[in-house]
Coordinates of C-alpha atoms in Angstrom, one line a residue:
M1 CA 28.5 -32.1 23.2
N2 CA 25.2 -30.5 22.2
Y3 CA 24.8 -29.3 18.5
I4 CA 22.5 -27.5 16.2
V5 CA 21.3 -28.5 13.1
R6 CA 20.3 -25.7 11.0
K7 CA 16.7 -26.9 8.6
I8 CA 16.8 -26.7 5.2
W9 CA 14.1 -23.6 5.8
D10 CA 16.4 -22.2 8.2
L11 CA 18.5 -20.1 5.3
P12 CA 21.1 -18.7 7.1
Q13 CA 20.2 -14.2 7.2
S14 CA 23.2 -13.7 4.3
Q15 CA 20.2 -15.4 1.5
H16 CA 17.6 -14.1 2.7
T17 CA 18.9 -10.4 3.0
A18 CA 19.4 -8.2 0.8
P19 CA 23.0 -7.4 0.3
E20 CA 22.8 -3.9 0.5
V21 CA 20.9 -4.6 3.9
Y22 CA 23.0 -7.7 5.4
A23 CA 26.1 -5.8 5.1
R24 CA 25.0 -2.6 7.0
R25 CA 23.0 -5.1 9.2
S26 CA 24.2 -3.9 12.3
W27 CA 23.4 -0.3 11.7
H28 CA 19.4 -2.0 10.6
R29 CA 18.9 -3.5 13.5
R30 CA 19.7 -0.3 15.6
Q31 CA 17.7 1.6 13.6
V32 CA 15.0 -0.6 13.9
L33 CA 14.8 -0.8 18.1
T34 CA 14.8 3.5 17.6
A35 CA 11.9 3.4 16.1
M36 CA 10.5 0.8 18.4
G37 CA 11.0 3.1 20.8
V38 CA 10.8 6.1 18.9
A39 CA 7.0 5.9 20.8
A40 CA 6.0 5.8 25.0
G41 CA 5.0 2.2 24.6
W42 CA 6.1 0.8 21.7
G43 CA 7.4 -3.0 23.1
V44 CA 9.1 -5.6 20.8
M45 CA 7.2 -8.4 21.9
S46 CA 3.4 -6.1 20.9
H47 CA 5.6 -5.6 17.3
L48 CA 5.2 -9.6 16.8
V49 CA 1.9 -11.2 15.3
G50 CA 0.1 -13.5 17.8
C51 CA 2.7 -12.7 21.1
A52 CA 0.1 -9.9 22.2
Q53 CA -3.5 -10.2 22.4
K54 CA -5.6 -9.3 19.4
P55 CA -7.5 -5.9 19.5
N56 CA -11.1 -5.9 20.0
A57 CA -13.2 -3.9 17.1
E58 CA -13.5 -0.5 18.8
E59 CA -10.4 -0.2 19.8
V60 CA -8.8 -0.2 16.2
K61 CA -11.2 2.1 15.3
K62 CA -11.3 4.8 17.8
A63 CA -6.9 4.2 16.7
G64 CA -7.2 5.4 13.2
A65 CA -10.1 7.0 13.3
V66 CA -10.2 10.0 10.9
E67 CA -13.1 13.3 10.8
A68 CA -16.7 12.2 9.8
P69 CA -17.5 13.1 6.2
S70 CA -18.0 16.6 4.7
E71 CA -20.9 18.1 3.8
T72 CA -20.6 18.1 0.4
A73 CA -19.7 14.0 0.7
T74 CA -22.9 12.6 3.5
A75 CA -24.8 14.5 1.0
K76 CA -23.7 13.1 -2.0
G77 CA -24.2 10.0 -0.2
V78 CA -21.0 8.6 -0.9
Y79 CA -20.0 6.8 2.2
P80 CA -21.7 3.7 2.2
S81 CA -21.5 4.4 -1.9
T82 CA -22.8 1.6 -4.6
R83 CA -21.5 -1.8 -4.8
N84 CA -20.2 -1.8 -9.0
P85 CA -21.7 -5.2 -9.6
S86 CA -18.9 -6.3 -12.4
Y87 CA -16.0 -6.6 -9.8
E88 CA -16.4 -9.8 -7.6
Y89 CA -13.4 -11.1 -5.0
G90 CA -14.5 -14.5 -6.1
R91 CA -13.8 -16.0 -2.6
A92 CA -15.1 -15.0 1.7
E93 CA -14.4 -11.0 2.6
T94 CA -11.6 -9.9 4.6
A95 CA -13.3 -9.1 8.7
Q96 CA -12.9 -5.0 8.9
N97 CA -11.0 -5.2 12.2
E98 CA -8.6 -7.8 10.4
A99 CA -7.1 -5.8 8.1
A100 CA -7.3 -2.8 10.1
I101 CA -4.4 -4.2 12.4
Y102 CA -2.4 -5.5 9.9
T103 CA -0.8 -2.9 7.7
N104 CA 2.6 -1.4 6.0
F105 CA 2.7 1.5 6.3
Y106 CA 6.5 2.0 6.7
E107 CA 6.3 5.8 7.5
F108 CA 5.1 5.3 11.3
T109 CA 6.8 2.0 11.9
G110 CA 9.5 0.8 9.7
P111 CA 10.2 -2.9 9.0
S112 CA 9.5 -3.8 12.6
S113 CA 5.2 -4.1 12.8
K114 CA 2.2 -4.6 11.1
A115 CA 1.0 -3.3 13.7
S116 CA 0.6 0.8 12.1
Y117 CA -2.9 0.8 13.6
K118 CA -0.5 2.3 17.2
F119 CA 1.0 5.0 15.6
V120 CA -0.6 7.2 13.8
G121 CA -2.6 8.8 16.7
D122 CA -0.5 12.0 15.3
F123 CA -1.6 12.1 12.0
K124 CA -3.9 14.7 9.9
P125 CA -5.3 13.3 7.3
T126 CA -7.3 16.2 6.8
P127 CA -7.6 19.1 5.9
W128 CA -6.2 17.4 2.2
K129 CA -5.0 18.4 -0.4
V130 CA -4.2 16.9 -3.4
T131 CA -1.4 18.7 -6.9
V132 CA -2.1 17.0 -9.9
D133 CA 0.3 17.9 -12.5
G134 CA 3.8 17.7 -15.0
L135 CA 2.4 17.0 -18.5
C136 CA -1.7 18.2 -18.1
D137 CA -3.5 20.4 -20.2
K138 CA -5.3 21.9 -17.4
P139 CA -3.2 21.2 -14.2
R140 CA -5.3 21.3 -11.0
E141 CA -5.3 21.6 -6.8
F142 CA -7.8 19.2 -5.1
D143 CA -9.5 19.7 -1.8
L144 CA -10.8 16.2 -0.6
D145 CA -14.8 18.2 -1.4
D146 CA -13.1 18.9 -5.0
L147 CA -13.5 15.1 -4.9
Y148 CA -16.6 14.9 -3.9
K149 CA -18.0 16.7 -6.4
E150 CA -16.1 16.7 -9.6
F151 CA -15.8 12.2 -9.1
S152 CA -18.5 9.6 -9.2
F153 CA -18.0 7.1 -6.2
E154 CA -18.8 3.8 -6.2
E155 CA -18.0 0.5 -4.1
R156 CA -15.2 -1.7 -5.5
A157 CA -14.8 -5.9 -4.5
Y158 CA -10.9 -5.6 -4.9
R159 CA -8.2 -8.9 -4.4
H160 CA -5.1 -7.6 -2.0
R161 CA -1.8 -9.0 -2.7
C162 CA 1.2 -7.7 -0.8
V163 CA 4.8 -8.6 -2.3
E164 CA 4.6 -11.0 1.2
T165 CA 2.3 -13.5 -0.1
W166 CA -0.8 -12.0 3.3
A167 CA -3.9 -11.7 0.6
M168 CA -7.4 -9.5 1.6
C169 CA -10.6 -9.5 0.3
V170 CA -11.6 -5.4 1.4
P171 CA -14.2 -3.5 -0.6
W172 CA -12.9 -0.2 -1.0
T173 CA -14.7 3.3 -1.8
G174 CA -13.5 6.3 -4.0
F175 CA -13.4 6.8 -8.0
P176 CA -11.2 5.8 -11.5
L177 CA -7.8 7.4 -11.2
A178 CA -8.6 7.3 -14.9
D179 CA -11.3 9.8 -14.4
L180 CA -8.8 11.8 -13.1
I181 CA -6.5 11.7 -15.7
K182 CA -9.0 12.7 -18.2
L183 CA -9.9 16.1 -16.3
V184 CA -6.9 17.8 -16.3
G185 CA -6.5 16.4 -20.2
P186 CA -2.3 15.0 -20.3
K187 CA -0.7 16.0 -23.0
A188 CA 0.5 13.6 -25.5
N189 CA 3.9 13.3 -24.7
A190 CA 2.9 12.2 -20.9
K191 CA 4.2 8.1 -20.4
Y192 CA 3.6 7.2 -17.5
V193 CA 2.7 8.5 -13.8
R194 CA 4.1 9.8 -10.9
F195 CA 2.6 9.5 -7.4
E196 CA 3.8 11.0 -3.9
T197 CA 3.0 10.9 -0.3
F198 CA 3.4 13.3 2.3
N199 CA 6.7 13.7 4.0
D200 CA 6.4 14.4 7.4
S201 CA 8.4 13.5 10.9
E202 CA 5.9 15.3 13.2
Q203 CA 3.6 13.7 12.5
A204 CA 5.0 9.8 10.9
P205 CA 8.0 9.5 12.6
Y206 CA 9.7 6.8 11.7
I207 CA 10.7 9.3 8.6
G208 CA 12.8 10.6 10.7
V209 CA 14.3 8.0 12.7
D210 CA 15.9 6.3 8.3
N211 CA 17.0 8.5 6.9
T212 CA 18.3 6.0 4.5
F213 CA 14.8 5.1 2.9
P214 CA 14.2 7.5 -0.4
W215 CA 11.9 9.7 1.1
P216 CA 8.9 11.0 -0.2
Y217 CA 7.4 7.2 -0.7
T218 CA 6.7 7.7 -4.8
E219 CA 5.3 5.4 -7.1
G220 CA 4.2 6.1 -10.0
L221 CA 2.5 4.4 -12.7
T222 CA 2.5 4.1 -17.1
I223 CA 0.2 6.1 -19.1
A224 CA -1.6 2.7 -20.3
E225 CA -1.6 1.7 -16.9
A226 CA -2.7 4.5 -14.7
T227 CA -5.8 5.2 -17.8
N228 CA -7.5 1.3 -17.3
E229 CA -9.6 1.1 -15.8
L230 CA -9.0 -1.1 -12.8
P231 CA -6.9 1.2 -11.1
F232 CA -8.5 3.1 -8.1
L233 CA -8.4 5.9 -6.2
A234 CA -9.8 5.1 -3.0
T235 CA -11.3 7.7 0.0
G236 CA -13.1 4.5 2.2
I237 CA -13.3 1.1 3.2
Y238 CA -16.0 -1.1 4.3
G239 CA -18.4 1.9 3.7
E240 CA -16.9 4.1 5.5
P241 CA -14.1 6.9 5.5
L242 CA -10.1 5.0 5.3
P243 CA -8.7 5.0 8.7
K244 CA -5.4 6.9 9.0
Q245 CA -3.6 3.5 8.8
H246 CA -5.1 2.0 5.6
G247 CA -4.2 5.4 4.5
A248 CA -6.0 8.1 4.5
P249 CA -7.2 10.4 3.1
V250 CA -6.9 9.0 -0.3
R251 CA -5.1 6.6 -2.1
L252 CA -4.4 4.0 -5.3
V253 CA -5.6 0.5 -5.1
L254 CA -4.3 -1.8 -7.8
P255 CA -5.3 -4.8 -7.6
W256 CA -3.6 -6.8 -10.7
K257 CA -0.3 -5.9 -8.9
Y258 CA 1.7 -6.3 -5.7
G259 CA 0.2 -4.6 -2.9
F260 CA 3.3 -1.6 -2.7
K261 CA 2.4 -0.1 -5.2
C262 CA -0.7 1.3 -4.0
I263 CA 0.5 3.6 -2.8
K264 CA -1.2 5.2 1.1
S265 CA -2.2 9.4 2.0
I266 CA -0.8 10.4 -1.7
I267 CA -0.6 15.0 -1.7
K268 CA 1.1 15.5 -5.7
I269 CA -0.1 12.9 -8.6
T270 CA 2.3 14.3 -11.9
L271 CA 2.6 13.1 -15.4
T272 CA 5.5 13.0 -17.5
D273 CA 7.4 11.5 -20.0
Q274 CA 10.2 9.4 -18.1
Q275 CA 9.9 7.2 -15.8
P276 CA 10.3 7.8 -12.3
P277 CA 11.8 6.1 -9.1
T278 CA 10.0 4.5 -7.3
F279 CA 10.8 4.2 -3.4
W280 CA 11.0 0.3 -3.4
N281 CA 12.6 0.1 -6.4
T282 CA 15.0 2.1 -5.8
V283 CA 15.8 0.6 -1.9
A284 CA 15.8 -3.4 -3.6
P285 CA 15.5 -3.0 -7.4
R286 CA 16.5 -7.0 -7.4
E287 CA 13.2 -7.5 -5.6
Y288 CA 11.3 -4.3 -5.9
T289 CA 10.6 -4.1 -9.5
F290 CA 9.2 -0.9 -11.2
E291 CA 6.4 -2.8 -12.9
A292 CA 5.7 -5.6 -9.4
N293 CA 2.5 -7.8 -11.5
V294 CA 1.5 -10.3 -9.2
D295 CA 2.6 -12.8 -11.3
P296 CA 3.3 -16.8 -9.6
S297 CA 6.0 -17.7 -11.9
V298 CA 8.4 -16.0 -10.6
P299 CA 9.6 -15.6 -7.2
H300 CA 11.0 -13.0 -5.2
P301 CA 15.0 -13.2 -3.9
R302 CA 13.8 -14.4 -0.9
W303 CA 10.0 -16.2 -1.0
S304 CA 7.9 -18.0 -3.8
Q305 CA 5.0 -16.8 -5.1
R306 CA 3.4 -19.4 -5.6
T307 CA 0.9 -19.4 -2.9
E308 CA -1.0 -16.1 -0.8
W309 CA -2.5 -16.9 2.6
M310 CA -5.8 -14.5 3.8
L311 CA -5.8 -12.0 6.7
G312 CA -7.4 -13.5 9.8
T313 CA -8.7 -17.7 8.3
M314 CA -5.0 -18.1 7.6
E315 CA -6.6 -20.0 4.7
R316 CA -3.8 -20.5 1.7
F317 CA -4.7 -20.4 -2.1
P318 CA -3.3 -20.6 -5.0
T319 CA -1.7 -17.7 -6.2
V320 CA -3.3 -16.2 -10.0
K321 CA -1.6 -13.8 -12.6
Y322 CA -1.9 -10.6 -12.6
N323 CA -4.0 -11.3 -9.4
G324 CA -7.1 -13.1 -11.5
Y325 CA -7.2 -9.2 -13.3
G326 CA -5.7 -10.9 -16.3
D327 CA -9.0 -9.9 -18.6
W328 CA -8.8 -6.0 -17.5
V329 CA -4.8 -6.1 -17.8
A330 CA -3.6 -8.7 -19.7
K331 CA -3.2 -7.0 -23.2
M332 CA -0.8 -4.6 -21.9
Y333 CA 2.2 -6.7 -20.9
G334 CA 2.3 -8.6 -24.7

């Protein structure tokens, strides 16, 4: 008689899946398969890491391409910008193509794939506007040229750590979020900053497939976090405008927090006196906290956070609290 012996690391699904998902596991499986069939050519095997030949850089660049920088950005020399020497990786920079082929962007793929570059073709990140409102003296709507005109752009070499334990080191082009908050004049009772991304199922197919997720994607910070020097509104990466899969045309970068906090394709920023609900904290509060600071001593309910592995090289490093940015942010948490 043949027996199947379960390895100690091969946990039953009930032990590694959130209870609310496990309870509806058949429905979720159907939704994933449906999502993978939304666009022609969506196949199961092409979504599995290592099961398909790695695309070359030109293919990936073409897939995520956006419009050329505006005359304003070109005249100002935004791409590339001068790198700020205050921030360094402390390890090797991730290859541009490796960072571009492995991204989370649920609006396009749901949980079925990291290859979101394949499915962003209908996304149109220009023209674009970002509205800043709420508890501020000078609420305002910015288009991309407004951002280029109003703010001083630079390049920052930041480490990025996903809650799933993969990591990368990439150079972002953008400006400090604190500069934008200062420009609109936060009121004294503004305690939090809420961020919202676009919500268009015609451009992002998974939004229309899975209505159990609380679309649009939202995130939030305390006002102290938002006005720290590290939060960065990025419009570029590797000296070029952001590709679609990286969150074109403007996204948030928070190097001391897990990557799900780094909301992509922002359309609205609201100053508020209430802690805002956020996407993953709403979906699975047991697994994704509002704060979401990188901390190796606090395991995810389904895996350890003590180590991380780098995109491309697969090299593994010990995880450092606050992702190594404690000198900038630890004072905010006592």
